[in-house]
PDB file of C-alpha atoms in Angstrom:
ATOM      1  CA  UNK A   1       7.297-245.793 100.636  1.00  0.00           C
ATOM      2  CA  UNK A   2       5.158-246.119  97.495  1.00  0.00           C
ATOM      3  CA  UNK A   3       6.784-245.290  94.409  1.00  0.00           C
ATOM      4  CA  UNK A   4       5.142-243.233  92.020  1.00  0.00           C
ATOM      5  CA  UNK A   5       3.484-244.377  89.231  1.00  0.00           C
ATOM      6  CA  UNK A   6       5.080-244.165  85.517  1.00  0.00           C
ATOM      7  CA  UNK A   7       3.732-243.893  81.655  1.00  0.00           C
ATOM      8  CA  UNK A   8       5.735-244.452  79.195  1.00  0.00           C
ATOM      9  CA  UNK A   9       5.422-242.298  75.871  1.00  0.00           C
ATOM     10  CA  UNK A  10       6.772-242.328  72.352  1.00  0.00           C
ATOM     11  CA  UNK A  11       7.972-239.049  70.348  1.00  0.00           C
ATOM     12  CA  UNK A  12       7.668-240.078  66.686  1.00  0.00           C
ATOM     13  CA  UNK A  13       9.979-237.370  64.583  1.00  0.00           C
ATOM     14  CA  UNK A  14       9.716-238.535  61.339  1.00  0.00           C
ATOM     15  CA  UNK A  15      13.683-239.434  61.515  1.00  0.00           C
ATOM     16  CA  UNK A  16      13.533-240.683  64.852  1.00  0.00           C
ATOM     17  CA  UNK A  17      11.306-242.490  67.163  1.00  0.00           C
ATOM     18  CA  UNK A  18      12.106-241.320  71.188  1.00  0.00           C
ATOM     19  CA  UNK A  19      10.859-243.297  73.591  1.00  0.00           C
ATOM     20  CA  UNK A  20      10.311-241.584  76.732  1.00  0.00           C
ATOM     21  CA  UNK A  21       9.412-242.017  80.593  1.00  0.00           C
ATOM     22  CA  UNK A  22       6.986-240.011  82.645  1.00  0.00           C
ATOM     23  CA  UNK A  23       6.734-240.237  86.518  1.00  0.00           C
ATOM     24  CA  UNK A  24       4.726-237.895  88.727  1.00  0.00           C
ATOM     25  CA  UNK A  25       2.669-234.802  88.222  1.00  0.00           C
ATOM     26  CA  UNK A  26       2.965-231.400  88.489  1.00  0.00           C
ATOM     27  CA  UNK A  27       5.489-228.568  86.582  1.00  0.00           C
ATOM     28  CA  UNK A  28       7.411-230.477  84.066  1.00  0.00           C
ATOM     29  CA  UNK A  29      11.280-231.217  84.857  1.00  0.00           C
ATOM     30  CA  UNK A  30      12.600-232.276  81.422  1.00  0.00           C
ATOM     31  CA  UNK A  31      15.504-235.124  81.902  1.00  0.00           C
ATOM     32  CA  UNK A  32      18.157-234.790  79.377  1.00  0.00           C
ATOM     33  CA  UNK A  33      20.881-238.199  79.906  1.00  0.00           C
ATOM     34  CA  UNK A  34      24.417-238.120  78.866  1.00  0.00           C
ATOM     35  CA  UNK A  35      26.128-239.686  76.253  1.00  0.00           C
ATOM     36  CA  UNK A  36      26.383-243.714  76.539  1.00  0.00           C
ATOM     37  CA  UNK A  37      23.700-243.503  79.172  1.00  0.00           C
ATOM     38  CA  UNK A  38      19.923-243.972  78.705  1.00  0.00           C
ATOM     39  CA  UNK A  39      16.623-242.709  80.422  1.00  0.00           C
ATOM     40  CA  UNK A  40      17.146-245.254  83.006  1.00  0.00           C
ATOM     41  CA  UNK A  41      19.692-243.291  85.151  1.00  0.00           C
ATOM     42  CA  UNK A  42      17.422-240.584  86.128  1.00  0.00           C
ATOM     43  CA  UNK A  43      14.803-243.146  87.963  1.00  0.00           C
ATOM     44  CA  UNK A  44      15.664-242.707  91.392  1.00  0.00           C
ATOM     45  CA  UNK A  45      16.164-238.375  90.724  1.00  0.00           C
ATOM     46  CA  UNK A  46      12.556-238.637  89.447  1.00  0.00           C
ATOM     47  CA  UNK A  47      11.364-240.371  92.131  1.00  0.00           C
ATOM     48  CA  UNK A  48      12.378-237.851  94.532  1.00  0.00           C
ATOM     49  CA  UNK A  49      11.095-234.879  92.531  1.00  0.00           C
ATOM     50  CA  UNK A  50       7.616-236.863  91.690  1.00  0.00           C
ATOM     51  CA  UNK A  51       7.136-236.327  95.997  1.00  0.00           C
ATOM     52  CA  UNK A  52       7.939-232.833  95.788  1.00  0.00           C
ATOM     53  CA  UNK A  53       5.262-232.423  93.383  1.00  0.00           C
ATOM     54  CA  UNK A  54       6.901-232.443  90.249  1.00  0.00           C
ATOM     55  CA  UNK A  55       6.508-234.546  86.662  1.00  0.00           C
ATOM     56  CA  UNK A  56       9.200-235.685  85.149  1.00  0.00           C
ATOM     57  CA  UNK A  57       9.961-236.344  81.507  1.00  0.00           C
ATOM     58  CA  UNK A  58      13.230-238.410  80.692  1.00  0.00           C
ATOM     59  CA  UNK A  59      13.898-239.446  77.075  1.00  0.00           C
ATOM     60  CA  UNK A  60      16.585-242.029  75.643  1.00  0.00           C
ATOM     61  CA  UNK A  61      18.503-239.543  73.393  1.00  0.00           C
ATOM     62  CA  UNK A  62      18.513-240.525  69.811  1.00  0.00           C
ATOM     63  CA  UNK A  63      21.158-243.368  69.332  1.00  0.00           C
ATOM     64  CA  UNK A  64      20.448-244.693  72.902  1.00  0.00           C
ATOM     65  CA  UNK A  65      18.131-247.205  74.676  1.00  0.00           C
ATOM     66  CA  UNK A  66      15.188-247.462  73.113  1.00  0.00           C
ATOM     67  CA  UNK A  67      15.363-244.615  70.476  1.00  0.00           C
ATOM     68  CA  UNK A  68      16.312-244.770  66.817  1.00  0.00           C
ATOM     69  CA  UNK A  69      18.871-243.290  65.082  1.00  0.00           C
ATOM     70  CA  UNK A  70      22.429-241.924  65.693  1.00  0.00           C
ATOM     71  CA  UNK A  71      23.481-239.292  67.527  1.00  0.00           C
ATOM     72  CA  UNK A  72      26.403-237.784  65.444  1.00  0.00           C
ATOM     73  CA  UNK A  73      26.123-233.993  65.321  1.00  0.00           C
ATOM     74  CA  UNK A  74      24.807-231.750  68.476  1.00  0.00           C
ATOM     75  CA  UNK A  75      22.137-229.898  66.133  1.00  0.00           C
ATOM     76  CA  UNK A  76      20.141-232.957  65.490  1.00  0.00           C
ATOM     77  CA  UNK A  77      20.145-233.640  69.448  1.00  0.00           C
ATOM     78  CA  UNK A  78      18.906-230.164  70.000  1.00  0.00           C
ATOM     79  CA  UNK A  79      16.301-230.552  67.644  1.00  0.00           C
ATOM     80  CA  UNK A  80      14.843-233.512  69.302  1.00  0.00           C
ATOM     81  CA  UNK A  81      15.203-231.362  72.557  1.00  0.00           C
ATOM     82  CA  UNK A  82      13.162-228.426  70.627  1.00  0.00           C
ATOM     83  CA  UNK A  83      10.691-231.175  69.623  1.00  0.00           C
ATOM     84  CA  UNK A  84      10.654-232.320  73.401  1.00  0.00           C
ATOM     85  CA  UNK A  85      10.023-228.619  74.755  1.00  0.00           C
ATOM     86  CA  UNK A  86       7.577-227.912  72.602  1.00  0.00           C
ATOM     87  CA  UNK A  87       5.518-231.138  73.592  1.00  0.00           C
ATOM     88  CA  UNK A  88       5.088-229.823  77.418  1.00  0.00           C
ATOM     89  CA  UNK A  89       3.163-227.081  78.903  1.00  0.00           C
ATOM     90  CA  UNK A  90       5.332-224.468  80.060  1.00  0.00           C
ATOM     91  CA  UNK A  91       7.014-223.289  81.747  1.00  0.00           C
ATOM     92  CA  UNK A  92       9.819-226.266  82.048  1.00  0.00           C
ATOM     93  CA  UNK A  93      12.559-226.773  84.034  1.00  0.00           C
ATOM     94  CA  UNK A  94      15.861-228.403  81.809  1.00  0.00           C
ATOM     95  CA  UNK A  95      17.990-230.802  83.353  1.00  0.00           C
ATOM     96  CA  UNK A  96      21.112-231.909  80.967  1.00  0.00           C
ATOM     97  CA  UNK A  97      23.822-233.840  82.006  1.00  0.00           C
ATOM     98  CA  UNK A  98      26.652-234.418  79.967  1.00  0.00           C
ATOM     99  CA  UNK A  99      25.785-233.943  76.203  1.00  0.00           C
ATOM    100  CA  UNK A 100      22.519-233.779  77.500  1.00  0.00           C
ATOM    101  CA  UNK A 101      23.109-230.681  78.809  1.00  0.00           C
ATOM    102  CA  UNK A 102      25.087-229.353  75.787  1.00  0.00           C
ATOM    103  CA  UNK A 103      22.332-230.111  73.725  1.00  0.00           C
ATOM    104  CA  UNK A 104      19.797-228.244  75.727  1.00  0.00           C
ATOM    105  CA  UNK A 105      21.689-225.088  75.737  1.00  0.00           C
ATOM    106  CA  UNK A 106      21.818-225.250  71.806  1.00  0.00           C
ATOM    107  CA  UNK A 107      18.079-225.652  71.981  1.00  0.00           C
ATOM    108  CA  UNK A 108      17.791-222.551  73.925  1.00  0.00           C
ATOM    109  CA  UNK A 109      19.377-220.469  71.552  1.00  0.00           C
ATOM    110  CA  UNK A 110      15.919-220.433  69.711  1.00  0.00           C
ATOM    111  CA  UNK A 111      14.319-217.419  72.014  1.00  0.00           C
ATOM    112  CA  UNK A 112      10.564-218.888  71.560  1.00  0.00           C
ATOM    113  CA  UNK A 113      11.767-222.411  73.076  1.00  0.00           C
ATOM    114  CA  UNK A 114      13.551-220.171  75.681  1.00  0.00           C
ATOM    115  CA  UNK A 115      10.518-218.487  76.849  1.00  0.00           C
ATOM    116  CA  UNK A 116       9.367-221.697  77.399  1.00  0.00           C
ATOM    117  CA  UNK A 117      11.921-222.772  79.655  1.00  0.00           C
ATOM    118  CA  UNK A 118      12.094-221.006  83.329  1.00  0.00           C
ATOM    119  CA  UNK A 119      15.312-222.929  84.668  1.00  0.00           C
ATOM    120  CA  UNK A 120      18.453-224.640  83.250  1.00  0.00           C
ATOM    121  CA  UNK A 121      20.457-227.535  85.235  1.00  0.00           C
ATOM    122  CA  UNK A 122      23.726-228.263  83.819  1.00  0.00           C
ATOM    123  CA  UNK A 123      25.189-231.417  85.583  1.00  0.00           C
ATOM    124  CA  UNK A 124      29.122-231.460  85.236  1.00  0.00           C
ATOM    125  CA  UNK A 125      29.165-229.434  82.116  1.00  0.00           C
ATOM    126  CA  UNK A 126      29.789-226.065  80.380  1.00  0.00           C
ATOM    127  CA  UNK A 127      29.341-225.283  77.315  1.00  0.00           C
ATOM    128  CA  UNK A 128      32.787-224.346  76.327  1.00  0.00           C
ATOM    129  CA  UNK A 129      35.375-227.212  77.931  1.00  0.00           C
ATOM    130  CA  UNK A 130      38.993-227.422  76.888  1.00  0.00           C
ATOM    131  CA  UNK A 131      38.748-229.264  73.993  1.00  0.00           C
ATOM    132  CA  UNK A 132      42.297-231.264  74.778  1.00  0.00           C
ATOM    133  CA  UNK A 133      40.933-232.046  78.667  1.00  0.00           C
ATOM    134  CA  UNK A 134      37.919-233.518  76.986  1.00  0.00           C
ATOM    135  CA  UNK A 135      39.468-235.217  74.473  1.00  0.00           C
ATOM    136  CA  UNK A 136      42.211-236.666  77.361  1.00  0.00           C
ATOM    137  CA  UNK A 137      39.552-237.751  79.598  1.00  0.00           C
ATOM    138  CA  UNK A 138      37.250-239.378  77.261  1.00  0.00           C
ATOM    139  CA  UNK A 139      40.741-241.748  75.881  1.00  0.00           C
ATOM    140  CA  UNK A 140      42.260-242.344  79.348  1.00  0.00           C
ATOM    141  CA  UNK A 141      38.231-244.115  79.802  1.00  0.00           C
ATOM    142  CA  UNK A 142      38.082-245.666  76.272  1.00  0.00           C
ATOM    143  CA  UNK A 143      36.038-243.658  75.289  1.00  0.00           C
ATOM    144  CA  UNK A 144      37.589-241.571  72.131  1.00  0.00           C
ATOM    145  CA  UNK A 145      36.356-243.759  69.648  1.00  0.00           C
ATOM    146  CA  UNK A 146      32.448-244.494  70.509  1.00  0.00           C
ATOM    147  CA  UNK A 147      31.207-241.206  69.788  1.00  0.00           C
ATOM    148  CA  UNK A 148      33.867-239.584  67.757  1.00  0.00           C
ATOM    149  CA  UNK A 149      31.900-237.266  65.197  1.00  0.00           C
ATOM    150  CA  UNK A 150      29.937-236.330  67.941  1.00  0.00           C
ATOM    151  CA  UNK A 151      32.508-235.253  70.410  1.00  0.00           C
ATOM    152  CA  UNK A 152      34.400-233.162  67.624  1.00  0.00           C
ATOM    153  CA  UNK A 153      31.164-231.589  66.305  1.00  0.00           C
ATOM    154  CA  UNK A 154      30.602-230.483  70.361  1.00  0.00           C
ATOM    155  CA  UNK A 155      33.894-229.429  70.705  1.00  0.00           C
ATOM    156  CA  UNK A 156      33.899-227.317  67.166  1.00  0.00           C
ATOM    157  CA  UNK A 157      30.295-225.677  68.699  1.00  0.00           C
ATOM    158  CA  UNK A 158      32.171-224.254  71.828  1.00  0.00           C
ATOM    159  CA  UNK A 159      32.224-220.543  71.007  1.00  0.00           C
ATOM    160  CA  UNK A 160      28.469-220.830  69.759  1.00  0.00           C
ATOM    161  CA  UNK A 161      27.331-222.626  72.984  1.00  0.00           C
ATOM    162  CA  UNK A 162      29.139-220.656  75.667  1.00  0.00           C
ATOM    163  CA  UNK A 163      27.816-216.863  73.606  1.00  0.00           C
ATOM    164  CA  UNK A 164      24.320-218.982  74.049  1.00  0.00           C
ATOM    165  CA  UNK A 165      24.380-219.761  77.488  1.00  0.00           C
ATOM    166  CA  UNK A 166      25.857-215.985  78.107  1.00  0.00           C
ATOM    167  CA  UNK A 167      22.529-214.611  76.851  1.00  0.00           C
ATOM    168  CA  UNK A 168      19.729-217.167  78.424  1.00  0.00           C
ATOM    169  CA  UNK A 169      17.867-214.833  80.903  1.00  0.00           C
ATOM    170  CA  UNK A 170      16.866-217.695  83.508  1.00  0.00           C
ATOM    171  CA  UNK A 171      18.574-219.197  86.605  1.00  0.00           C
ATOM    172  CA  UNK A 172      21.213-221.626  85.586  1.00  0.00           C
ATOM    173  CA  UNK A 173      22.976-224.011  87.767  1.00  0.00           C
ATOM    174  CA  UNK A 174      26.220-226.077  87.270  1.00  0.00           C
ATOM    175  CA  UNK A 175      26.163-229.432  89.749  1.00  0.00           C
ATOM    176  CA  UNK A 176      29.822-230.431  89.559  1.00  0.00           C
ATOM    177  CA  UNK A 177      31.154-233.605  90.378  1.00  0.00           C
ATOM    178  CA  UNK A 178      33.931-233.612  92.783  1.00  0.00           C
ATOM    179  CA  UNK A 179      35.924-236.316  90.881  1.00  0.00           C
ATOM    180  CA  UNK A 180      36.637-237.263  87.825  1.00  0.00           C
ATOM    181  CA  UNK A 181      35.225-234.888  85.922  1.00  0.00           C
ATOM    182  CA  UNK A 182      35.600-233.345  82.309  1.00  0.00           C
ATOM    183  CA  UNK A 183      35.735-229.868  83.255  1.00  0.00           C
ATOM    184  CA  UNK A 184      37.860-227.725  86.052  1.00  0.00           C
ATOM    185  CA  UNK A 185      37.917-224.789  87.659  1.00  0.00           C
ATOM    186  CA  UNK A 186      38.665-222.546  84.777  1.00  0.00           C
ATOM    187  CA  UNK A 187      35.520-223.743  82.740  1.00  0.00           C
ATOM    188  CA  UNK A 188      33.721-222.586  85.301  1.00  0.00           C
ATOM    189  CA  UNK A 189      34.982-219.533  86.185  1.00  0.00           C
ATOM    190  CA  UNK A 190      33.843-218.555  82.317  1.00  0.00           C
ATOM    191  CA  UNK A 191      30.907-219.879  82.133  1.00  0.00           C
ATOM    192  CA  UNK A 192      30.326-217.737  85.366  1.00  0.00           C
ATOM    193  CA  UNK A 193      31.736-214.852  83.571  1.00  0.00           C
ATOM    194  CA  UNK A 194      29.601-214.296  80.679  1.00  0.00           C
ATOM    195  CA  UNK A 195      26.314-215.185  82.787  1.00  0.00           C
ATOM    196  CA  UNK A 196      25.960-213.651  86.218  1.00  0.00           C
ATOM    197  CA  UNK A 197      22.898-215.465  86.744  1.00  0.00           C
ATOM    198  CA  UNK A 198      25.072-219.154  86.621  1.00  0.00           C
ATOM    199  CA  UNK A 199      25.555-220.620  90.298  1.00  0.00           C
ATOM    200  CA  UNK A 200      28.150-223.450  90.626  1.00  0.00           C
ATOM    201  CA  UNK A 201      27.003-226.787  93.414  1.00  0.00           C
ATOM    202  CA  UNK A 202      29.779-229.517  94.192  1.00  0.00           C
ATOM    203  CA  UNK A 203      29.031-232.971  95.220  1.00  0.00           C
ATOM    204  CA  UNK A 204      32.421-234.116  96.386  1.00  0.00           C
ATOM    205  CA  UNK A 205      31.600-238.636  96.175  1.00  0.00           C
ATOM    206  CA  UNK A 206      30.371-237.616  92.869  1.00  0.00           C
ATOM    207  CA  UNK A 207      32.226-237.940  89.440  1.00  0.00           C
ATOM    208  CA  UNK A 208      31.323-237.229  86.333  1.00  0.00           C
ATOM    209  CA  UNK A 209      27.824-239.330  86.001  1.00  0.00           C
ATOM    210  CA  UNK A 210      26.344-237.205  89.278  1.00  0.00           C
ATOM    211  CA  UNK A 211      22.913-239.243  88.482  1.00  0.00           C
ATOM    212  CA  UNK A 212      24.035-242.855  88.856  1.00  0.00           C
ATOM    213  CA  UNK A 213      26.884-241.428  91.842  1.00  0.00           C
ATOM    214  CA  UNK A 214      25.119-238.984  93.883  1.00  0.00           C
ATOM    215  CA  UNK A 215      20.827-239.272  93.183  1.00  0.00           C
ATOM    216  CA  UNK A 216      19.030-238.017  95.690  1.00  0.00           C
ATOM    217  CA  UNK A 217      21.858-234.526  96.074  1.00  0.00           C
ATOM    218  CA  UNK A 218      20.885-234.078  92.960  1.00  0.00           C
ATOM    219  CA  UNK A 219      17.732-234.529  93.122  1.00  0.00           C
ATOM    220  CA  UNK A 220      17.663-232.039  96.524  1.00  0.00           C
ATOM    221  CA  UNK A 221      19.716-229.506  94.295  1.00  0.00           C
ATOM    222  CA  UNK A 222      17.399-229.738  91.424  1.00  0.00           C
ATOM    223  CA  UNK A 223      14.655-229.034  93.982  1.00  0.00           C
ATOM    224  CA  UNK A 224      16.407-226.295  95.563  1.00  0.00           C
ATOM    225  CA  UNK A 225      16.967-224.391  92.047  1.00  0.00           C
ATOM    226  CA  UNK A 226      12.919-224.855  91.300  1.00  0.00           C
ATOM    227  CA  UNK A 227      12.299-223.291  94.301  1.00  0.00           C
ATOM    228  CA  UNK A 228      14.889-220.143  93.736  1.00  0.00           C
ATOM    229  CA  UNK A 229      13.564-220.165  90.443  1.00  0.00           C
ATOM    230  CA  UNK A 230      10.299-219.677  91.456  1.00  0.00           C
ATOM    231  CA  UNK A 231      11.063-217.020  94.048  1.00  0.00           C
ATOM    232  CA  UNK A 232      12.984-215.132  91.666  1.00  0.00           C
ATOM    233  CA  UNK A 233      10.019-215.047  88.980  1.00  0.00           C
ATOM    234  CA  UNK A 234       7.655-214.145  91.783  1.00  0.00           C
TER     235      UNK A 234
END
């Protein structure tokens, strides 16, 4: 099979300088990697969308890969999301994994960059965890002290995120790993709870990073939502 062609773009903030992948054409589906990760990891879940018709946009995050600057506090990341959205024609389809994901939800909370936005894809997040399952996941990996201000400024933006996502009027999907993941069953069931328009999809062999575990699910699930999006605008 040929694989699609890709362009690579730069986003230059001011602040920050993003550097950025595009594969495909078509709606926009705008890539949003977790934290530690880079733009990389969504290559083979673009390459299945690109043959469904679809473009994809996938950014290194600031502090990551290619990008400049440090990603400390969950506002500045939703800025550069903001920045992102309002780069693209609408209407876009988010997908966030990880902090990723957190950070897109924060963007939405401005209602013109919602109105933008037709779908959200959260992949194993919410946007209100347990703060002390978080916090014992990320040490029992090593991985309390990498992104410390970061994680606490997340965790200390729970309330904010979780009233946030409970307003956004668009089709939202959670793709849980079925291992090792961050968040349980209770997480869900709020999340759920203050947005009746949130569906929940499990990929059991995946963990927490459903991207590098599980790509072309997600990639089918990410499809599938589009499509359900689409119907229910229509």
């Amino acid at each position: 099979m040929t694989r699609s062609a890709t362009t690579e773009i730069r986003l230059d903030l001011g602040e920050v300088v993003l550097q950025g992948t595009v594969r495909g054409t078509g709606p926009t589906v705008l890539l949003l990697h977790a934290g530690g990760e880079r733009r990389g990891v969504w290559a083979p879940v673009a390459e299945v969308l690109a043959g469904h018709g679809l473009r994809t946009v996938a950014f290194d995050l600031r502090g990551h890969g290619d990008s400049t600057g440090r990603a400390t506090t969950l506002r500045a990341l939703a800025r550069d999301v903001v920045e992102m959205i309002g780069r693209e024609p609408a209407p876009i389809v988010l997908v966030g994994a990880s902090v990723g994901g957190l950070a897109a939800i924060a963007a939405l909370a401005d209602p013109a960059v919602a109105a933008r936005v037709s779908g959200l894809v959260l992949v194993d997040v919410v946007p209100d965890p347990a703060p002390a399952r978080v916090r014992s996941w990320l040490d029992f990996r090593g991985l309390g002290g990498r992104y410390t201000q970061l994680v606490e400024d997340v965790l200390g933006s729970g309330s904010a995120l979780l009233a946030t996502a409970g307003a956004l009027d668009m089709p939202i999907l959670v793709v849980h790993g079925g291992r090792d993941s961050p968040i349980g069953e209770t997480d869900l069931r709020r999340l759920r709870a203050a947005n009746r328009r949130v569906t929940v999809a499990r990929v059991p062999a995946a963990g927490h990073l459903v991207a590098r575990d599980a790509p072309e699910e997600l990639a089918r699930l990410v499809w599938a939502h589009i499509v359900g999006a689409e119907a229910d605008a229509g």
